[in-house]
PDB file of C-alpha atoms in Angstrom:
ATOM      1  CA  VAL A  31     111.859  74.075  50.712  1.00  0.00           C
ATOM      2  CA  SER A  32     114.290  76.726  51.728  1.00  0.00           C
ATOM      3  CA  TYR A  33     114.941  77.979  55.259  1.00  0.00           C
ATOM      4  CA  ARG A  34     113.470  81.362  54.341  1.00  0.00           C
ATOM      5  CA  SER A  35     110.094  79.952  53.396  1.00  0.00           C
ATOM      6  CA  ARG A  36     109.823  78.039  56.662  1.00  0.00           C
ATOM      7  CA  ALA A  37     110.780  80.986  58.846  1.00  0.00           C
ATOM      8  CA  LEU A  38     108.057  82.749  60.761  1.00  0.00           C
ATOM      9  CA  GLU A  39     106.994  86.089  59.490  1.00  0.00           C
ATOM     10  CA  PRO A  40     108.166  88.889  61.815  1.00  0.00           C
ATOM     11  CA  ASP A  41     104.690  89.745  63.143  1.00  0.00           C
ATOM     12  CA  LYS A  42     103.903  86.067  63.814  1.00  0.00           C
ATOM     13  CA  PHE A  43     107.214  85.722  65.626  1.00  0.00           C
ATOM     14  CA  ASP A  44     106.465  88.845  67.700  1.00  0.00           C
ATOM     15  CA  ASN A  45     103.039  87.454  68.582  1.00  0.00           C
ATOM     16  CA  LEU A  46     104.581  84.140  69.604  1.00  0.00           C
ATOM     17  CA  VAL A  47     107.145  85.897  71.833  1.00  0.00           C
ATOM     18  CA  LYS A  48     104.414  88.103  73.307  1.00  0.00           C
ATOM     19  CA  HIS A  49     102.260  85.049  74.054  1.00  0.00           C
ATOM     20  CA  PHE A  50     105.200  83.238  75.675  1.00  0.00           C
ATOM     21  CA  ASN A  51     106.000  86.289  77.828  1.00  0.00           C
ATOM     22  CA  GLU A  52     102.373  86.629  78.931  1.00  0.00           C
ATOM     23  CA  GLN A  53     102.237  82.944  79.886  1.00  0.00           C
ATOM     24  CA  HIS A  54     105.540  83.238  81.758  1.00  0.00           C
ATOM     25  CA  HIS A  55     104.389  86.333  83.670  1.00  0.00           C
ATOM     26  CA  GLN A  56     101.075  84.678  84.548  1.00  0.00           C
ATOM     27  CA  GLN A  57     102.938  81.661  85.912  1.00  0.00           C
ATOM     28  CA  LEU A  58     105.281  83.873  87.960  1.00  0.00           C
ATOM     29  CA  PHE A  59     102.308  85.811  89.273  1.00  0.00           C
ATOM     30  CA  LYS A  60     100.506  82.601  90.278  1.00  0.00           C
ATOM     31  CA  GLU A  61     103.636  81.331  92.037  1.00  0.00           C
ATOM     32  CA  GLU A  62     104.016  84.629  93.900  1.00  0.00           C
ATOM     33  CA  ILE A  63     100.376  84.508  95.029  1.00  0.00           C
ATOM     34  CA  GLN A  64     100.873  80.939  96.276  1.00  0.00           C
ATOM     35  CA  ARG A  65     104.002  82.016  98.173  1.00  0.00           C
ATOM     36  CA  HIS A  66     102.087  84.835  99.849  1.00  0.00           C
ATOM     37  CA  LYS A  67      99.203  82.510 100.729  1.00  0.00           C
ATOM     38  CA  ARG A  68     101.600  80.018 102.323  1.00  0.00           C
ATOM     39  CA  LYS A  69     103.387  82.810 104.191  1.00  0.00           C
ATOM     40  CA  PHE A  70     100.103  84.215 105.511  1.00  0.00           C
ATOM     41  CA  SER A  71      98.842  80.767 106.459  1.00  0.00           C
ATOM     42  CA  MET A  72     102.043  80.131 108.420  1.00  0.00           C
ATOM     43  CA  ALA A  73     101.666  83.551 110.056  1.00  0.00           C
ATOM     44  CA  GLN A  74      98.110  82.681 111.091  1.00  0.00           C
ATOM     45  CA  GLN A  75      99.300  79.425 112.681  1.00  0.00           C
ATOM     46  CA  THR A  76     102.053  81.287 114.533  1.00  0.00           C
ATOM     47  CA  PHE A  77      99.543  83.888 115.690  1.00  0.00           C
ATOM     48  CA  LEU A  78      97.293  81.170 117.135  1.00  0.00           C
ATOM     49  CA  GLN A  79     100.223  79.473 118.883  1.00  0.00           C
ATOM     50  CA  VAL A  80     101.463  82.744 120.376  1.00  0.00           C
ATOM     51  CA  LYS A  81      97.938  83.750 121.339  1.00  0.00           C
ATOM     52  CA  ARG A  82      97.559  80.554 123.372  1.00  0.00           C
ATOM     53  CA  THR A  83     100.580  81.539 125.466  1.00  0.00           C
ATOM     54  CA  CYS A  84      99.306  85.108 125.891  1.00  0.00           C
ATOM     55  CA  ALA A  85      95.708  84.327 126.814  1.00  0.00           C
ATOM     56  CA  PHE A  86      94.579  85.969 130.040  1.00  0.00           C
ATOM     57  CA  LYS A  87      97.781  88.057 130.287  1.00  0.00           C
ATOM     58  CA  GLN A  88      96.039  91.385 129.661  1.00  0.00           C
ATOM     59  CA  LYS A  89      97.365  93.053 132.827  1.00  0.00           C
ATOM     60  CA  SER A  90     100.891  91.900 132.041  1.00  0.00           C
ATOM     61  CA  PHE A  91     100.638  93.240 128.468  1.00  0.00           C
ATOM     62  CA  GLU A  92      99.265  96.543 129.753  1.00  0.00           C
ATOM     63  CA  GLY A  93     102.081  96.779 132.303  1.00  0.00           C
ATOM     64  CA  THR A  94     104.738  96.123 129.678  1.00  0.00           C
ATOM     65  CA  LEU A  95     103.143  98.703 127.396  1.00  0.00           C
ATOM     66  CA  ALA A  96     103.094 101.244 130.235  1.00  0.00           C
ATOM     67  CA  ASP A  97     106.785 100.564 130.939  1.00  0.00           C
ATOM     68  CA  LEU A  98     107.827 100.837 127.289  1.00  0.00           C
ATOM     69  CA  ASP A  99     105.487 103.689 126.297  1.00  0.00           C
ATOM     70  CA  PRO A 100     104.846 105.855 129.376  1.00  0.00           C
ATOM     71  CA  GLN A 101     103.015 108.525 127.335  1.00  0.00           C
ATOM     72  CA  ASN A 102     100.520 105.887 126.167  1.00  0.00           C
ATOM     73  CA  SER A 103      99.426 107.601 122.982  1.00  0.00           C
ATOM     74  CA  GLY A 104      96.757 104.968 122.347  1.00  0.00           C
ATOM     75  CA  THR A 105      98.650 103.590 119.383  1.00  0.00           C
ATOM     76  CA  ILE A 106     101.521 101.187 119.061  1.00  0.00           C
ATOM     77  CA  ARG A 107     104.154 101.294 116.335  1.00  0.00           C
ATOM     78  CA  ARG A 108     105.458  98.077 114.840  1.00  0.00           C
ATOM     79  CA  PRO A 109     108.854  98.036 116.660  1.00  0.00           C
ATOM     80  CA  LEU A 110     107.151  98.522 120.029  1.00  0.00           C
ATOM     81  CA  ALA A 111     104.595  95.795 119.265  1.00  0.00           C
ATOM     82  CA  ILE A 112     107.434  93.436 118.356  1.00  0.00           C
ATOM     83  CA  GLN A 113     109.255  94.296 121.572  1.00  0.00           C
ATOM     84  CA  ILE A 114     106.125  93.641 123.655  1.00  0.00           C
ATOM     85  CA  LEU A 115     105.487  90.336 121.894  1.00  0.00           C
ATOM     86  CA  LYS A 116     109.074  89.222 122.366  1.00  0.00           C
ATOM     87  CA  GLN A 117     108.930  90.065 126.056  1.00  0.00           C
ATOM     88  CA  GLU A 118     105.430  88.810 126.889  1.00  0.00           C
ATOM     89  CA  ALA A 119     105.203  85.747 124.651  1.00  0.00           C
ATOM     90  CA  ARG A 120     108.909  84.916 124.882  1.00  0.00           C
ATOM     91  CA  ILE A 121     109.222  84.570 121.109  1.00  0.00           C
ATOM     92  CA  ASN A 122     111.874  85.616 118.616  1.00  0.00           C
ATOM     93  CA  GLN A 123     111.796  88.482 116.109  1.00  0.00           C
ATOM     94  CA  SER A 124     110.640  86.274 113.239  1.00  0.00           C
ATOM     95  CA  LYS A 125     107.600  84.922 115.096  1.00  0.00           C
ATOM     96  CA  ALA A 126     106.712  88.397 116.340  1.00  0.00           C
ATOM     97  CA  GLU A 127     106.780  89.654 112.748  1.00  0.00           C
ATOM     98  CA  GLN A 128     104.511  86.785 111.685  1.00  0.00           C
ATOM     99  CA  VAL A 129     102.028  87.730 114.408  1.00  0.00           C
ATOM    100  CA  LEU A 130     102.064  91.319 113.183  1.00  0.00           C
ATOM    101  CA  LEU A 131     101.466  90.156 109.619  1.00  0.00           C
ATOM    102  CA  VAL A 132      98.133  88.806 110.872  1.00  0.00           C
ATOM    103  CA  LEU A 133      97.306  91.843 113.013  1.00  0.00           C
ATOM    104  CA  ASP A 134      98.474  94.388 110.428  1.00  0.00           C
ATOM    105  CA  PRO A 135      98.135  92.695 107.012  1.00  0.00           C
ATOM    106  CA  ALA A 136      98.334  96.015 105.170  1.00  0.00           C
ATOM    107  CA  SER A 137     101.671  96.719 106.905  1.00  0.00           C
ATOM    108  CA  LEU A 138     100.610 100.160 108.062  1.00  0.00           C
ATOM    109  CA  GLY A 139     103.065  99.841 110.926  1.00  0.00           C
ATOM    110  CA  ILE A 140     100.720 101.187 113.587  1.00  0.00           C
ATOM    111  CA  LEU A 141      98.042  99.526 115.711  1.00  0.00           C
ATOM    112  CA  GLU A 142      95.628 100.744 118.338  1.00  0.00           C
ATOM    113  CA  SER A 143      97.033  99.720 121.723  1.00  0.00           C
ATOM    114  CA  ALA A 144      93.724  98.421 123.084  1.00  0.00           C
ATOM    115  CA  VAL A 145      93.021  96.384 119.944  1.00  0.00           C
ATOM    116  CA  PHE A 146      96.526  94.918 119.962  1.00  0.00           C
ATOM    117  CA  ILE A 147      96.299  93.880 123.615  1.00  0.00           C
ATOM    118  CA  GLN A 148      92.785  92.500 123.259  1.00  0.00           C
ATOM    119  CA  ALA A 149      93.670  90.567 120.091  1.00  0.00           C
ATOM    120  CA  MET A 150      96.608  88.957 121.858  1.00  0.00           C
ATOM    121  CA  THR A 151      95.102  88.284 125.285  1.00  0.00           C
ATOM    122  CA  ASP A 152      91.351  87.711 124.847  1.00  0.00           C
ATOM    123  CA  PRO A 153      90.802  83.981 124.275  1.00  0.00           C
ATOM    124  CA  ASP A 154      87.419  84.655 122.664  1.00  0.00           C
ATOM    125  CA  ILE A 155      88.980  86.579 119.763  1.00  0.00           C
ATOM    126  CA  GLY A 156      89.986  84.397 116.849  1.00  0.00           C
ATOM    127  CA  LEU A 157      91.251  84.850 113.324  1.00  0.00           C
ATOM    128  CA  SER A 158      87.754  85.512 112.015  1.00  0.00           C
ATOM    129  CA  ASP A 159      87.413  88.474 114.393  1.00  0.00           C
ATOM    130  CA  LEU A 160      90.470  90.303 113.087  1.00  0.00           C
TER     131      LEU A 160
END
């Protein structure tokens, strides 16, 4: 039997390569989904930890917001929310970003001020309420 007769026909070879690529992409996609799930789960845990330190600090949050945003437009942009979290919860940039991942999962970059403050300071609001 010669090498030529054992070789795959071009269309069979193309199908094999296509199948391998599809399997590889599916595996990469599954791994990426798992990474995102782990990241979000960690963010949720961080949110709950930070929330415990911020419970009942509504007046303090409102005061910090008033100091940092005197016009009080009713909305908070991501950098301002991070600054407030860092100041009020005494956390670093990374933890503040994790908290915002939970509060703004679509990464719109803007939150309603009242919702942000209530989510962080009201002990009766949990993950299921967000």
